[in-house]
CSV table of C-alpha atoms in Angstrom, one decimal:
chain,number,residue,atom,x,y,z
A,1,MET,CA,-22.8,-27.7,96.2
A,2,SER,CA,-21.3,-26.9,92.8
A,3,SER,CA,-21.7,-29.5,90.1
A,4,GLU,CA,-18.5,-28.2,88.5
A,5,PHE,CA,-14.9,-27.8,89.7
A,6,THR,CA,-14.3,-24.1,90.4
A,7,PHE,CA,-11.6,-22.1,92.1
A,8,LYS,CA,-12.1,-18.5,93.3
A,9,ARG,CA,-9.8,-16.1,95.1
A,10,LEU,CA,-11.6,-14.5,98.0
A,11,ALA,CA,-8.7,-12.3,99.3
A,12,THR,CA,-5.1,-11.6,98.7
A,13,ASP,CA,-2.3,-10.2,101.0
A,14,GLY,CA,0.9,-9.7,99.0
A,15,LYS,CA,1.2,-12.9,97.0
A,16,ALA,CA,-0.7,-14.9,99.7
A,17,ARG,CA,-4.1,-16.1,98.4
A,18,ARG,CA,-7.2,-17.0,100.4
A,19,GLY,CA,-9.5,-19.0,98.1
A,20,GLU,CA,-12.1,-21.7,97.7
A,21,ILE,CA,-12.3,-24.8,95.5
A,22,THR,CA,-15.8,-26.0,95.1
A,23,MET,CA,-16.8,-29.4,93.6
A,24,PRO,CA,-19.7,-31.8,94.0
A,25,ARG,CA,-18.3,-33.5,97.1
A,26,GLY,CA,-17.5,-30.3,99.0
A,27,THR,CA,-15.7,-27.1,99.4
A,28,ILE,CA,-12.0,-26.8,100.0
A,29,ARG,CA,-10.9,-23.7,101.9
A,30,THR,CA,-7.4,-22.6,100.7
A,31,PRO,CA,-4.7,-22.4,101.7
A,32,ALA,CA,-5.4,-26.1,102.6
A,33,PHE,CA,-3.4,-28.9,104.2
A,34,MET,CA,-4.4,-32.4,103.0
A,35,PRO,CA,-3.7,-35.2,105.5
A,36,VAL,CA,-2.1,-38.1,103.7
A,37,GLY,CA,-4.3,-41.2,103.6
A,38,THR,CA,-1.8,-43.4,101.8
A,39,GLY,CA,-3.6,-46.8,101.7
A,40,GLY,CA,-7.2,-45.6,102.3
A,41,THR,CA,-6.5,-44.6,105.9
A,42,VAL,CA,-4.9,-41.6,107.6
A,43,LYS,CA,-2.7,-43.6,109.9
A,44,ALA,CA,-3.8,-43.8,113.5
A,45,MET,CA,-6.9,-41.7,112.9
A,46,TYR,CA,-10.6,-42.3,112.4
A,47,MET,CA,-12.0,-40.5,109.4
A,48,ASP,CA,-14.5,-38.6,111.6
A,49,GLN,CA,-11.5,-37.3,113.6
A,50,VAL,CA,-9.8,-36.2,110.5
A,51,ARG,CA,-12.9,-34.3,109.5
A,52,GLY,CA,-13.3,-33.0,113.1
A,53,VAL,CA,-9.9,-31.3,113.1
A,54,GLY,CA,-10.9,-29.3,110.1
A,55,ALA,CA,-9.7,-31.2,107.0
A,56,ASP,CA,-11.7,-30.5,103.9
A,57,ILE,CA,-9.8,-33.0,101.7
A,58,ILE,CA,-7.4,-35.9,102.1
A,59,LEU,CA,-4.8,-37.5,99.8
A,60,GLY,CA,-4.9,-41.1,98.6
A,61,ASN,CA,-1.9,-42.9,97.0
A,62,THR,CA,-2.4,-44.5,93.6
A,63,TYR,CA,0.7,-46.7,93.9
A,64,HIS,CA,-0.2,-48.2,97.2
A,65,LEU,CA,-3.9,-48.7,96.4
A,66,MET,CA,-3.2,-50.3,93.1
A,67,LEU,CA,-1.0,-52.9,94.8
A,68,ARG,CA,-3.3,-53.5,97.7
A,69,PRO,CA,-6.3,-53.9,97.7
A,70,GLY,CA,-6.3,-53.1,94.0
A,71,ALA,CA,-8.1,-50.3,92.1
A,72,GLU,CA,-10.6,-52.6,90.4
A,73,ARG,CA,-11.6,-54.1,93.8
A,74,VAL,CA,-12.0,-50.6,95.3
A,75,ALA,CA,-14.2,-49.7,92.3
A,76,ARG,CA,-16.4,-52.8,92.8
A,77,LEU,CA,-16.8,-51.8,96.5
A,78,GLY,CA,-18.1,-48.3,95.6
A,79,GLY,CA,-15.0,-46.3,95.2
A,80,LEU,CA,-12.5,-44.9,97.7
A,81,HIS,CA,-15.0,-42.5,99.4
A,82,GLU,CA,-17.4,-45.3,100.2
A,83,PHE,CA,-14.6,-47.8,101.0
A,84,ALA,CA,-12.8,-45.5,103.5
A,85,ARG,CA,-16.0,-43.7,104.8
A,86,TRP,CA,-14.8,-40.3,103.6
A,87,PRO,CA,-17.6,-38.6,101.6
A,88,HIS,CA,-15.6,-35.4,101.1
A,89,PRO,CA,-13.1,-34.5,98.4
A,90,ILE,CA,-10.1,-36.8,97.8
A,91,LEU,CA,-6.9,-36.0,95.7
A,92,THR,CA,-5.0,-39.0,94.4
A,93,ASP,CA,-1.3,-38.7,93.4
A,94,SER,CA,-0.3,-40.4,90.2
A,95,GLY,CA,1.9,-43.1,91.8
A,96,GLY,CA,5.0,-41.8,90.0
A,97,PHE,CA,7.0,-40.7,93.0
A,98,GLN,CA,6.5,-44.0,94.8
A,99,VAL,CA,7.3,-46.0,91.6
A,100,MET,CA,10.6,-44.1,91.4
A,101,SER,CA,11.5,-44.3,95.1
A,102,LEU,CA,10.0,-47.6,96.4
A,103,SER,CA,9.8,-50.2,93.7
A,104,LYS,CA,12.4,-52.7,92.7
A,105,LEU,CA,13.9,-53.1,89.2
A,106,ARG,CA,11.9,-50.3,87.6
A,107,LYS,CA,12.4,-49.6,84.0
A,108,LEU,CA,11.5,-46.2,82.4
A,109,SER,CA,10.5,-45.7,78.8
A,110,GLU,CA,8.4,-43.2,76.7
A,111,LYS,CA,5.5,-45.6,77.1
A,112,GLY,CA,5.6,-45.5,80.9
A,113,VAL,CA,7.3,-47.4,83.7
A,114,THR,CA,7.5,-51.1,84.5
A,115,PHE,CA,8.3,-52.0,88.1
A,116,ARG,CA,8.1,-54.7,90.7
A,117,SER,CA,6.0,-54.3,93.8
A,118,HIS,CA,7.9,-53.5,97.0
A,119,ILE,CA,5.4,-55.9,98.8
A,120,ASP,CA,5.7,-59.2,96.9
A,121,GLY,CA,7.9,-58.5,93.8
A,122,ALA,CA,5.0,-58.8,91.3
A,123,ALA,CA,5.5,-57.0,88.0
A,124,TYR,CA,3.3,-54.0,87.1
A,125,GLU,CA,3.1,-51.5,84.3
A,126,MET,CA,2.2,-47.9,84.8
A,127,SER,CA,1.6,-45.6,81.8
A,128,PRO,CA,0.1,-42.1,81.9
A,129,GLU,CA,-3.2,-43.7,80.7
A,130,ARG,CA,-3.1,-46.5,83.3
A,131,SER,CA,-2.4,-44.0,86.1
A,132,ILE,CA,-5.5,-41.9,85.1
A,133,GLU,CA,-7.5,-45.1,84.7
A,134,ILE,CA,-6.6,-46.2,88.3
A,135,GLN,CA,-7.4,-42.8,89.7
A,136,GLY,CA,-10.8,-43.0,87.9
A,137,LEU,CA,-11.5,-46.5,89.4
A,138,LEU,CA,-10.7,-45.0,92.8
A,139,ASP,CA,-13.2,-42.2,91.9
A,140,SER,CA,-11.0,-39.4,93.3
A,141,ASP,CA,-12.0,-35.8,92.8
A,142,ILE,CA,-8.6,-34.3,91.9
A,143,GLN,CA,-6.3,-36.5,89.9
A,144,MET,CA,-2.6,-35.9,89.2
A,145,GLN,CA,-0.7,-36.5,85.9
A,146,LEU,CA,2.0,-39.2,85.9
A,147,ASP,CA,5.4,-37.6,86.1
A,148,GLU,CA,9.0,-38.5,86.7
A,149,CYS,CA,10.3,-36.9,89.9
A,150,THR,CA,14.1,-36.8,89.9
A,151,ALA,CA,16.0,-36.6,93.2
A,152,LEU,CA,18.2,-33.6,94.0
A,153,PRO,CA,21.0,-33.2,93.4
A,154,SER,CA,20.9,-34.5,89.9
A,155,THR,CA,22.7,-33.5,86.6
A,156,PRO,CA,21.1,-30.8,84.4
A,157,LYS,CA,20.8,-33.3,81.5
A,158,GLU,CA,18.9,-35.8,83.7
A,159,ILE,CA,16.6,-33.1,85.1
A,160,GLN,CA,15.8,-31.8,81.6
A,161,ARG,CA,15.1,-35.3,80.3
A,162,ALA,CA,12.7,-36.0,83.1
A,163,MET,CA,11.0,-32.6,82.8
A,164,GLU,CA,10.4,-33.1,79.1
A,165,LEU,CA,9.2,-36.6,79.5
A,166,SER,CA,6.8,-35.4,82.2
A,167,LEU,CA,5.4,-32.8,79.8
A,168,ARG,CA,4.7,-35.4,77.2
A,169,TRP,CA,3.0,-37.6,79.8
A,170,ALA,CA,0.9,-34.6,80.9
A,171,GLU,CA,-0.5,-34.3,77.4
A,172,ARG,CA,-1.4,-38.0,77.4
A,173,CYS,CA,-2.9,-37.8,80.9
A,174,LYS,CA,-5.1,-34.8,79.8
A,175,THR,CA,-6.3,-36.9,76.8
A,176,ALA,CA,-7.0,-39.9,79.0
A,177,PHE,CA,-8.8,-37.8,81.6
A,178,GLY,CA,-11.1,-36.2,79.0
A,179,ASN,CA,-14.0,-34.2,80.3
A,180,GLN,CA,-15.1,-35.3,83.7
A,181,PRO,CA,-17.7,-32.8,85.2
A,182,GLY,CA,-17.0,-31.9,88.7
A,183,LYS,CA,-13.5,-33.4,88.7
A,184,ALA,CA,-10.1,-32.0,87.9
A,185,MET,CA,-6.7,-33.2,86.6
A,186,PHE,CA,-3.6,-31.2,87.7
A,187,GLY,CA,-0.3,-31.0,85.8
A,188,ILE,CA,3.0,-31.1,87.7
A,189,VAL,CA,5.8,-28.6,87.1
A,190,GLN,CA,9.2,-30.3,87.1
A,191,GLY,CA,12.7,-28.9,86.4
A,192,GLY,CA,14.6,-29.6,89.6
A,193,ASP,CA,16.6,-26.7,90.8
A,194,ILE,CA,17.2,-25.2,87.3
A,195,PRO,CA,15.2,-22.0,86.9
A,196,ASP,CA,14.8,-21.9,83.1
A,197,LEU,CA,13.6,-25.6,83.1
A,198,ARG,CA,11.0,-24.7,85.8
A,199,VAL,CA,9.8,-21.8,83.7
A,200,ARG,CA,9.6,-23.9,80.5
A,201,SER,CA,7.7,-26.6,82.3
A,202,ALA,CA,5.2,-24.2,83.9
A,203,GLN,CA,4.6,-22.4,80.5
A,204,ALA,CA,4.1,-25.6,78.6
A,205,LEU,CA,1.6,-26.9,81.3
A,206,LYS,CA,-0.2,-23.6,81.3
A,207,ALA,CA,-0.7,-23.9,77.6
A,208,LEU,CA,-2.6,-27.2,78.2
A,209,GLU,CA,-5.3,-25.2,80.1
A,210,LEU,CA,-5.6,-27.6,83.0
A,211,LYS,CA,-7.9,-27.0,86.0
A,212,GLY,CA,-5.0,-26.8,88.5
A,213,TYR,CA,-1.2,-26.9,88.7
A,214,ALA,CA,1.2,-28.6,91.1
A,215,VAL,CA,4.8,-27.9,91.8
A,216,GLY,CA,6.7,-31.2,92.1
A,217,GLY,CA,10.2,-32.4,92.6
A,218,LEU,CA,10.8,-30.2,95.7
A,219,ALA,CA,11.2,-31.3,99.4
A,220,VAL,CA,13.3,-34.2,98.1
A,221,GLY,CA,16.4,-33.3,100.1
A,222,GLU,CA,17.3,-29.8,98.9
A,223,PRO,CA,17.8,-26.9,101.3
A,224,GLN,CA,14.6,-24.9,102.1
A,225,GLU,CA,16.1,-21.8,100.3
A,226,VAL,CA,16.4,-23.8,97.0
A,227,MET,CA,12.7,-24.8,97.3
A,228,LEU,CA,11.7,-21.2,98.0
A,229,ASP,CA,13.8,-19.9,95.1
A,230,MET,CA,12.0,-22.3,92.8
A,231,LEU,CA,8.6,-21.2,94.0
A,232,ASP,CA,9.6,-17.5,93.4
A,233,ILE,CA,10.4,-18.5,89.8
A,234,THR,CA,7.5,-20.9,89.2
A,235,CYS,CA,4.5,-19.3,90.8
A,236,PRO,CA,4.4,-16.1,88.6
A,237,GLU,CA,4.4,-18.4,85.5
A,238,LEU,CA,1.2,-20.2,86.6
A,239,PRO,CA,-2.3,-18.8,86.0
A,240,GLU,CA,-3.6,-16.7,88.9
A,241,GLU,CA,-7.2,-18.1,88.5
A,242,LYS,CA,-6.1,-21.7,89.0
A,243,PRO,CA,-5.2,-23.5,92.3
A,244,ARG,CA,-1.5,-24.2,93.0
A,245,TYR,CA,-0.4,-27.2,94.9
A,246,LEU,CA,3.1,-27.8,96.4
A,247,MET,CA,3.5,-31.6,96.6
A,248,GLY,CA,4.9,-33.2,99.7
A,249,VAL,CA,5.5,-30.1,101.8
A,250,GLY,CA,6.0,-29.8,104.6
A,251,THR,CA,7.0,-28.3,108.0
A,252,PRO,CA,4.8,-25.5,109.4
A,253,ASP,CA,7.6,-23.1,108.5
A,254,ASP,CA,7.7,-24.4,104.9
A,255,ILE,CA,4.0,-23.9,104.6
A,256,ILE,CA,3.9,-20.3,105.8
A,257,LYS,CA,6.8,-19.4,103.5
A,258,SER,CA,5.2,-21.1,100.6
A,259,VAL,CA,1.8,-19.5,101.1
A,260,ALA,CA,3.7,-16.2,101.1
A,261,ARG,CA,4.8,-17.1,97.5
A,262,GLY,CA,1.3,-17.9,96.3
A,263,ILE,CA,0.8,-21.7,97.0
A,264,ASP,CA,-2.8,-22.8,97.9
A,265,MET,CA,-2.5,-26.5,98.7
A,266,PHE,CA,-0.1,-28.8,100.6
A,267,ASP,CA,0.2,-32.4,101.7
A,268,CYS,CA,2.9,-34.1,103.8
A,269,VAL,CA,3.3,-37.3,105.9
A,270,MET,CA,5.2,-35.3,108.5
A,271,PRO,CA,2.4,-34.7,111.1
A,272,THR,CA,1.2,-38.3,111.0
A,273,ARG,CA,4.7,-39.9,110.9
A,274,ALA,CA,6.0,-37.6,113.7
A,275,GLY,CA,3.0,-38.6,115.8
A,276,ARG,CA,3.8,-42.3,115.5
A,277,HIS,CA,7.4,-41.5,116.6
A,278,GLY,CA,6.6,-39.5,119.7
A,279,LEU,CA,6.9,-36.0,118.3
A,280,ALA,CA,4.3,-33.3,118.8
A,281,TYR,CA,3.8,-30.1,116.8
A,282,THR,CA,2.5,-27.2,118.9
A,283,ARG,CA,2.3,-23.5,118.9
A,284,ARG,CA,5.5,-23.6,121.0
A,285,GLY,CA,7.4,-25.6,118.3
A,286,LYS,CA,8.1,-29.4,118.3
A,287,VAL,CA,8.0,-31.3,121.5
A,288,ASN,CA,9.6,-34.7,121.8
A,289,LEU,CA,7.5,-36.8,124.2
A,290,ARG,CA,10.2,-39.5,124.4
A,291,ASN,CA,12.3,-37.1,126.5
A,292,ALA,CA,12.6,-38.0,130.2
A,293,ARG,CA,11.8,-34.4,131.2
A,294,HIS,CA,8.1,-35.2,130.6
A,295,ALA,CA,7.9,-38.3,132.8
A,296,ASP,CA,6.6,-36.5,135.9
A,297,ASP,CA,4.9,-33.6,134.2
A,298,PRO,CA,1.1,-33.4,134.9
A,299,ARG,CA,0.6,-30.5,132.4
A,300,PRO,CA,-0.9,-31.0,129.0
A,301,LEU,CA,0.8,-30.4,125.7
A,302,ASP,CA,-1.1,-27.2,125.2
A,303,GLU,CA,-3.7,-26.0,127.6
A,304,GLU,CA,-5.2,-23.6,125.1
A,305,SER,CA,-5.7,-26.2,122.3
A,306,ASP,CA,-9.2,-27.1,121.0
A,307,CYS,CA,-7.9,-30.7,120.5
A,308,PRO,CA,-8.6,-33.1,123.4
A,309,ALA,CA,-5.3,-34.9,122.7
A,310,ALA,CA,-3.3,-31.7,123.4
A,311,ARG,CA,-5.5,-30.3,126.2
A,312,ASP,CA,-6.8,-33.2,128.3
A,313,TYR,CA,-3.9,-35.6,128.6
A,314,SER,CA,-0.8,-35.1,130.7
A,315,ARG,CA,2.7,-35.0,129.3
A,316,ALA,CA,3.6,-37.7,131.8
A,317,TYR,CA,0.8,-40.0,130.4
A,318,LEU,CA,1.8,-39.3,126.7
A,319,HIS,CA,5.4,-40.0,127.6
A,320,HIS,CA,4.4,-43.3,129.3
A,321,LEU,CA,2.4,-44.3,126.2
A,322,ILE,CA,5.2,-43.6,123.8
A,323,LYS,CA,7.9,-45.3,125.9
A,324,SER,CA,5.7,-48.3,126.3
A,325,GLY,CA,4.9,-48.6,122.6
A,326,GLU,CA,1.2,-48.3,123.3
A,327,SER,CA,-0.9,-47.7,120.2
A,328,LEU,CA,-2.8,-44.9,122.0
A,329,GLY,CA,0.3,-42.8,122.1
A,330,ALA,CA,0.6,-42.7,118.3
A,331,MET,CA,-3.1,-42.1,118.0
A,332,LEU,CA,-3.2,-39.1,120.5
A,333,LEU,CA,0.0,-37.5,119.0
A,334,THR,CA,-1.3,-37.9,115.5
A,335,TRP,CA,-4.6,-36.3,116.5
A,336,ASN,CA,-2.7,-33.4,118.1
A,337,ASN,CA,-0.4,-32.9,115.1
A,338,LEU,CA,-3.2,-32.9,112.5
A,339,SER,CA,-5.2,-30.6,114.7
A,340,TYR,CA,-2.2,-28.2,115.0
A,341,TYR,CA,-1.7,-28.3,111.2
A,342,GLN,CA,-5.4,-27.5,110.5
A,343,GLN,CA,-5.4,-24.8,113.2
A,344,LEU,CA,-2.3,-23.2,111.5
A,345,MET,CA,-4.1,-23.3,108.1
A,346,SER,CA,-7.2,-21.6,109.7
A,347,GLU,CA,-5.0,-18.9,111.1
A,348,ILE,CA,-3.3,-18.4,107.8
A,349,ARG,CA,-6.6,-18.1,106.0
A,350,ALA,CA,-8.0,-15.6,108.6
A,351,SER,CA,-4.8,-13.5,108.5
A,352,ILE,CA,-4.9,-13.2,104.7
A,353,GLU,CA,-8.6,-12.1,104.9
A,354,ALA,CA,-7.6,-9.5,107.5
A,355,GLY,CA,-4.6,-8.2,105.6
A,356,ARG,CA,-2.4,-9.4,108.5
A,357,PHE,CA,-0.6,-12.4,107.0
A,358,VAL,CA,3.0,-11.0,107.4
A,359,ASP,CA,2.3,-9.9,111.0
A,360,ARG,CA,0.6,-13.2,112.0
A,361,SER,CA,3.3,-15.2,110.3
A,362,ALA,CA,5.9,-13.4,112.4
A,363,GLU,CA,3.9,-14.0,115.6
A,364,ILE,CA,3.6,-17.7,114.9
A,365,SER,CA,7.3,-18.0,114.2
A,366,GLU,CA,8.1,-16.1,117.4
A,367,GLY,CA,6.0,-18.7,119.3
A,368,TRP,CA,8.1,-21.5,117.9
A,369,ALA,CA,11.3,-19.6,118.6
A,370,ARG,CA,10.4,-19.1,122.3
A,371,GLY,CA,10.2,-22.9,122.6
A,372,ASP,CA,8.4,-25.2,125.0
A,373,ILE,CA,7.3,-24.4,128.5
A,374,PRO,CA,10.0,-24.7,131.2
A,375,LEU,CA,10.7,-28.0,132.9
A,376,HIS,CA,8.0,-28.8,135.5
A,377,GLN,CA,9.2,-28.7,139.0
A,378,GLY,CA,7.1,-31.3,140.8
């Protein structure tokens, strides 16, 4: 395994890129989907299951882990990989998005942000330097700069102010990160839905010569077409030889359309959250196991799936578990969903290598459009 952080493109098909990130703890096949392990756990999953469905990397959340159990405690216990029993790569976000969206009585300044915990109201300070320090204590492999993520819609003046502050924080994060062999810090492009601000942000971050670049501040309530327009504008401004990460995205359709614009990495709580609420992602689209139509159906979610949750359990049983509030229902549907997402990424990677990305994307979309299997007649 490489002792350095490297990224290489193995194939391209249009703007879609098939690549590989190598680092001491493992190889990440791109395009990649990172399951979200907010508090040191991918909810309702064992880590060996997460690995088993094909995940090369998971995401940990700096904000949640600093509040509980505490970054210093995790460090004393051997770091997040040891703590959570995940020896493979981990990306940690900076905590900025959660500070802005979850915390009470936050106060922003050039120095950083002070806020109160959503758990117990305790006061905390988060500066760019402290964010990088916490991510170092967690011992994550890819660390994100602290940024300010503005909600959309927002005023141009507010979007510009947040973008410029995020750029200044990126420089401070780069200094704080220093030179860590085998690890990387990514900058985050901001600028809301304003094209020239996105371009300015991307160009300024590119000048910092970071190891990777994220596109932030999207999937925050704006229509999909706005997100895609911003990717059309932003991706050409980013260096081709560095990985590109679209933060917090998204649906399977979002992923395919973003890969087509040159994105390499994704994360989203959607597959795990949906699983806990009775919603399954399948090659036939979304299936709501709460619906009464499944109550007497002995057929599985997907008879062709490699995932036991999709292949070996009847819809009737899954419906029963969800309606009864049984923990196993959330576990099985989360397993199915993460398996589906990783299978989708595998198909995307193979189609780029084969020069069939556009055709395969259309076939996958047609499968969703055809919809679920007809109602079972018992």
